[in-house]
């Protein structure tokens, strides 16, 4: 099949590259010439400056100029196209609604080109980015205005988590396709032929509106699940003495109906999707006169979670931040990505600066380049207080306390580095429960304040320390 993918951010680039693996002729199109040049170079470091996804550069290198083509102009490739996937950015607006201006501009350009086709075979225009319910219908209107002949619309939402995108594209849990006609469904079945009769992968055909809704319900349910663990599970262990977070988690998630995903309590879930999608769905409900109490609470709990440990540190550990030096480990919104969009670390930095810290010594294995962009001193001179370091050890050196914000696996072995680098009294604020042997540190005079734990003061009584250490093992 001949396919055009419009927009080459995380969603578009992954979709274009992995679709080309199945021998389709895929044209990845973007108006950003710098991006296209980087992808066309097929040099991993160049590609990863725009989209840093494990294995993606290799897929591009293997298929480029064979099945995969990059372009800033689709005028010459529009003839004979079977499907166009719209993967443009759909950022949030101040009131939570989705900004469709990039989407609308791309749809209009495309419609104008399609209207002039000589080959008038059936073409289906597919929404892949997360767009509000009713956007496929809106697209239909744009195509009608341009008198595009023999065209259909479809919704085929993306469910890829960042960091696992290539793997998950090859083995998705499900493929959801919403379209109005058998003709359009047939085109998509040919594009996804490897999944249609797969024994494990569900291939779901439905209406465009249902497909759009599936994406919002899925993402907001996932965030609800995380917020449930943060707002109930972690809170329980923080509030009542002798409740052990790890045991609580094991006890609850051993029910086959309850997944362990989402039970990793945290200082909030970030990323470009959850926060944006829940705000958009709240807005969509409200604009239809519907209440959205549950979603609003989930959103509020998640936002609260991003900085509440700083308040707890003052309240429970008597910490003062004014003129203190804080080591900040982890900047990306989760492990295995350099993406900092809506990352909890952004809120942590603002809160620390707001409390008058002297310096923030930051380290992240992948996101340092991104961080310099987000914390540009030209935008806010206070960002001059942030310094960047090549290892956790360097970031810790000379600090008064530590804040862990991302679940990078390499932080699990931190306790030895902490002991060697920063002598007690020293406060460890662990937003991800990344230090499994935290009781060892408490015994040696460190204060530990973790999500899902009551504050453990260095002077903790020896017997309960022993019992907790046993449990942590
Ligand atoms: C999310 C969904 O998981 C994907 O299915 C969806 O396609 C994607 O959004 C999207 O709409 O494009 P993603 O944002 O890449 O994917 O990341 P997740 O792995 O879902 O993590 C989101 C946040 O939740 C991260 O900050 C992560 O650390 C946090 N999280 C996750 C927790 O705090 N606890 C957990 O147990 C799991």
PDB file of N, CA and C in Angstrom, residues 173 218 221-230 245-246 248-265 274:
ATOM      1  N   UNK A 173      -1.143  -4.558  21.838  1.00  0.00           N
ATOM      2  CA  UNK A 173      -2.197  -5.320  22.512  1.00  0.00           C
ATOM      3  C   UNK A 173      -3.417  -5.370  21.613  1.00  0.00           C
ATOM      4  N   UNK A 218      -9.055   4.965  27.668  1.00  0.00           N
ATOM      5  CA  UNK A 218      -7.874   4.170  28.037  1.00  0.00           C
ATOM      6  C   UNK A 218      -6.874   5.034  28.813  1.00  0.00           C
ATOM      7  N   UNK A 221      -8.210   6.203  32.211  1.00  0.00           N
ATOM      8  CA  UNK A 221      -8.300   5.077  33.162  1.00  0.00           C
ATOM      9  C   UNK A 221      -6.917   4.728  33.700  1.00  0.00           C
ATOM     10  N   UNK A 222      -5.914   4.730  32.826  1.00  0.00           N
ATOM     11  CA  UNK A 222      -4.544   4.444  33.282  1.00  0.00           C
ATOM     12  C   UNK A 222      -4.094   5.480  34.313  1.00  0.00           C
ATOM     13  N   UNK A 223      -4.397   6.752  34.048  1.00  0.00           N
ATOM     14  CA  UNK A 223      -4.005   7.790  35.007  1.00  0.00           C
ATOM     15  C   UNK A 223      -4.815   7.669  36.298  1.00  0.00           C
ATOM     16  N   UNK A 224      -6.083   7.266  36.171  1.00  0.00           N
ATOM     17  CA  UNK A 224      -6.913   7.059  37.368  1.00  0.00           C
ATOM     18  C   UNK A 224      -6.289   5.980  38.240  1.00  0.00           C
ATOM     19  N   UNK A 225      -5.816   4.954  37.605  1.00  0.00           N
ATOM     20  CA  UNK A 225      -5.207   3.842  38.317  1.00  0.00           C
ATOM     21  C   UNK A 225      -3.948   4.308  39.064  1.00  0.00           C
ATOM     22  N   UNK A 226      -3.105   5.078  38.367  1.00  0.00           N
ATOM     23  CA  UNK A 226      -1.907   5.612  39.027  1.00  0.00           C
ATOM     24  C   UNK A 226      -2.310   6.523  40.190  1.00  0.00           C
ATOM     25  N   UNK A 227      -3.291   7.391  39.950  1.00  0.00           N
ATOM     26  CA  UNK A 227      -3.700   8.331  41.006  1.00  0.00           C
ATOM     27  C   UNK A 227      -4.342   7.599  42.165  1.00  0.00           C
ATOM     28  N   UNK A 228      -4.981   6.459  41.896  1.00  0.00           N
ATOM     29  CA  UNK A 228      -5.554   5.673  42.980  1.00  0.00           C
ATOM     30  C   UNK A 228      -4.428   5.170  43.884  1.00  0.00           C
ATOM     31  N   UNK A 229      -3.381   4.658  43.270  1.00  0.00           N
ATOM     32  CA  UNK A 229      -2.253   4.162  44.063  1.00  0.00           C
ATOM     33  C   UNK A 229      -1.556   5.297  44.812  1.00  0.00           C
ATOM     34  N   UNK A 230      -1.397   6.437  44.114  1.00  0.00           N
ATOM     35  CA  UNK A 230      -0.727   7.558  44.781  1.00  0.00           C
ATOM     36  C   UNK A 230      -1.615   8.172  45.859  1.00  0.00           C
ATOM     37  N   UNK A 245       4.433  -0.330  52.374  1.00  0.00           N
ATOM     38  CA  UNK A 245       4.020  -0.101  50.992  1.00  0.00           C
ATOM     39  C   UNK A 245       4.240  -1.330  50.109  1.00  0.00           C
ATOM     40  N   UNK A 246       5.417  -1.942  50.208  1.00  0.00           N
ATOM     41  CA  UNK A 246       5.721  -3.070  49.311  1.00  0.00           C
ATOM     42  C   UNK A 246       4.772  -4.240  49.556  1.00  0.00           C
ATOM     43  N   UNK A 248       1.784  -4.011  50.920  1.00  0.00           N
ATOM     44  CA  UNK A 248       0.440  -3.565  50.522  1.00  0.00           C
ATOM     45  C   UNK A 248       0.243  -3.802  49.014  1.00  0.00           C
ATOM     46  N   UNK A 249       1.264  -3.424  48.276  1.00  0.00           N
ATOM     47  CA  UNK A 249       1.221  -3.548  46.818  1.00  0.00           C
ATOM     48  C   UNK A 249       1.116  -5.016  46.403  1.00  0.00           C
ATOM     49  N   UNK A 250       1.944  -5.840  47.018  1.00  0.00           N
ATOM     50  CA  UNK A 250       1.911  -7.274  46.687  1.00  0.00           C
ATOM     51  C   UNK A 250       0.559  -7.880  47.034  1.00  0.00           C
ATOM     52  N   UNK A 251       0.055  -7.502  48.208  1.00  0.00           N
ATOM     53  CA  UNK A 251      -1.219  -8.057  48.660  1.00  0.00           C
ATOM     54  C   UNK A 251      -2.367  -7.688  47.738  1.00  0.00           C
ATOM     55  N   UNK A 252      -2.378  -6.447  47.276  1.00  0.00           N
ATOM     56  CA  UNK A 252      -3.501  -5.999  46.438  1.00  0.00           C
ATOM     57  C   UNK A 252      -3.349  -6.522  45.010  1.00  0.00           C
ATOM     58  N   UNK A 253      -2.147  -6.432  44.456  1.00  0.00           N
ATOM     59  CA  UNK A 253      -1.984  -6.789  43.032  1.00  0.00           C
ATOM     60  C   UNK A 253      -1.872  -8.297  42.804  1.00  0.00           C
ATOM     61  N   UNK A 254      -1.932  -9.093  43.871  1.00  0.00           N
ATOM     62  CA  UNK A 254      -1.928 -10.543  43.629  1.00  0.00           C
ATOM     63  C   UNK A 254      -3.311 -11.012  43.165  1.00  0.00           C
ATOM     64  N   UNK A 255      -4.300 -10.132  43.206  1.00  0.00           N
ATOM     65  CA  UNK A 255      -5.601 -10.409  42.599  1.00  0.00           C
ATOM     66  C   UNK A 255      -5.413 -10.312  41.080  1.00  0.00           C
ATOM     67  N   UNK A 256      -5.719 -11.387  40.372  1.00  0.00           N
ATOM     68  CA  UNK A 256      -5.453 -11.412  38.928  1.00  0.00           C
ATOM     69  C   UNK A 256      -6.168 -10.289  38.172  1.00  0.00           C
ATOM     70  N   UNK A 257      -7.223  -9.724  38.794  1.00  0.00           N
ATOM     71  CA  UNK A 257      -7.949  -8.645  38.098  1.00  0.00           C
ATOM     72  C   UNK A 257      -7.247  -7.297  38.249  1.00  0.00           C
ATOM     73  N   UNK A 258      -6.251  -7.228  39.106  1.00  0.00           N
ATOM     74  CA  UNK A 258      -5.609  -5.928  39.382  1.00  0.00           C
ATOM     75  C   UNK A 258      -4.160  -5.963  38.895  1.00  0.00           C
ATOM     76  N   UNK A 259      -3.827  -5.047  38.009  1.00  0.00           N
ATOM     77  CA  UNK A 259      -2.478  -5.096  37.405  1.00  0.00           C
ATOM     78  C   UNK A 259      -1.435  -4.441  38.321  1.00  0.00           C
ATOM     79  N   UNK A 260      -0.173  -4.819  38.105  1.00  0.00           N
ATOM     80  CA  UNK A 260       0.893  -4.165  38.867  1.00  0.00           C
ATOM     81  C   UNK A 260       1.269  -2.839  38.191  1.00  0.00           C
ATOM     82  N   UNK A 261       1.055  -2.747  36.890  1.00  0.00           N
ATOM     83  CA  UNK A 261       1.312  -1.485  36.210  1.00  0.00           C
ATOM     84  C   UNK A 261       0.464  -0.416  36.897  1.00  0.00           C
ATOM     85  N   UNK A 262       1.061   0.695  37.208  1.00  0.00           N
ATOM     86  CA  UNK A 262       0.301   1.770  37.854  1.00  0.00           C
ATOM     87  C   UNK A 262       0.449   1.749  39.361  1.00  0.00           C
ATOM     88  N   UNK A 263       0.914   0.602  39.900  1.00  0.00           N
ATOM     89  CA  UNK A 263       1.051   0.527  41.355  1.00  0.00           C
ATOM     90  C   UNK A 263       2.433   1.013  41.793  1.00  0.00           C
ATOM     91  N   UNK A 264       3.229   1.450  40.831  1.00  0.00           N
ATOM     92  CA  UNK A 264       4.531   2.024  41.186  1.00  0.00           C
ATOM     93  C   UNK A 264       4.286   3.463  41.607  1.00  0.00           C
ATOM     94  N   UNK A 265       4.165   3.662  42.908  1.00  0.00           N
ATOM     95  CA  UNK A 265       3.776   4.993  43.393  1.00  0.00           C
ATOM     96  C   UNK A 265       4.884   5.998  43.075  1.00  0.00           C
ATOM     97  N   UNK A 274      -0.930  11.901  29.301  1.00  0.00           N
ATOM     98  CA  UNK A 274      -1.915  11.745  30.372  1.00  0.00           C
ATOM     99  C   UNK A 274      -2.548  13.078  30.809  1.00  0.00           C
TER     100      UNK A 274
END
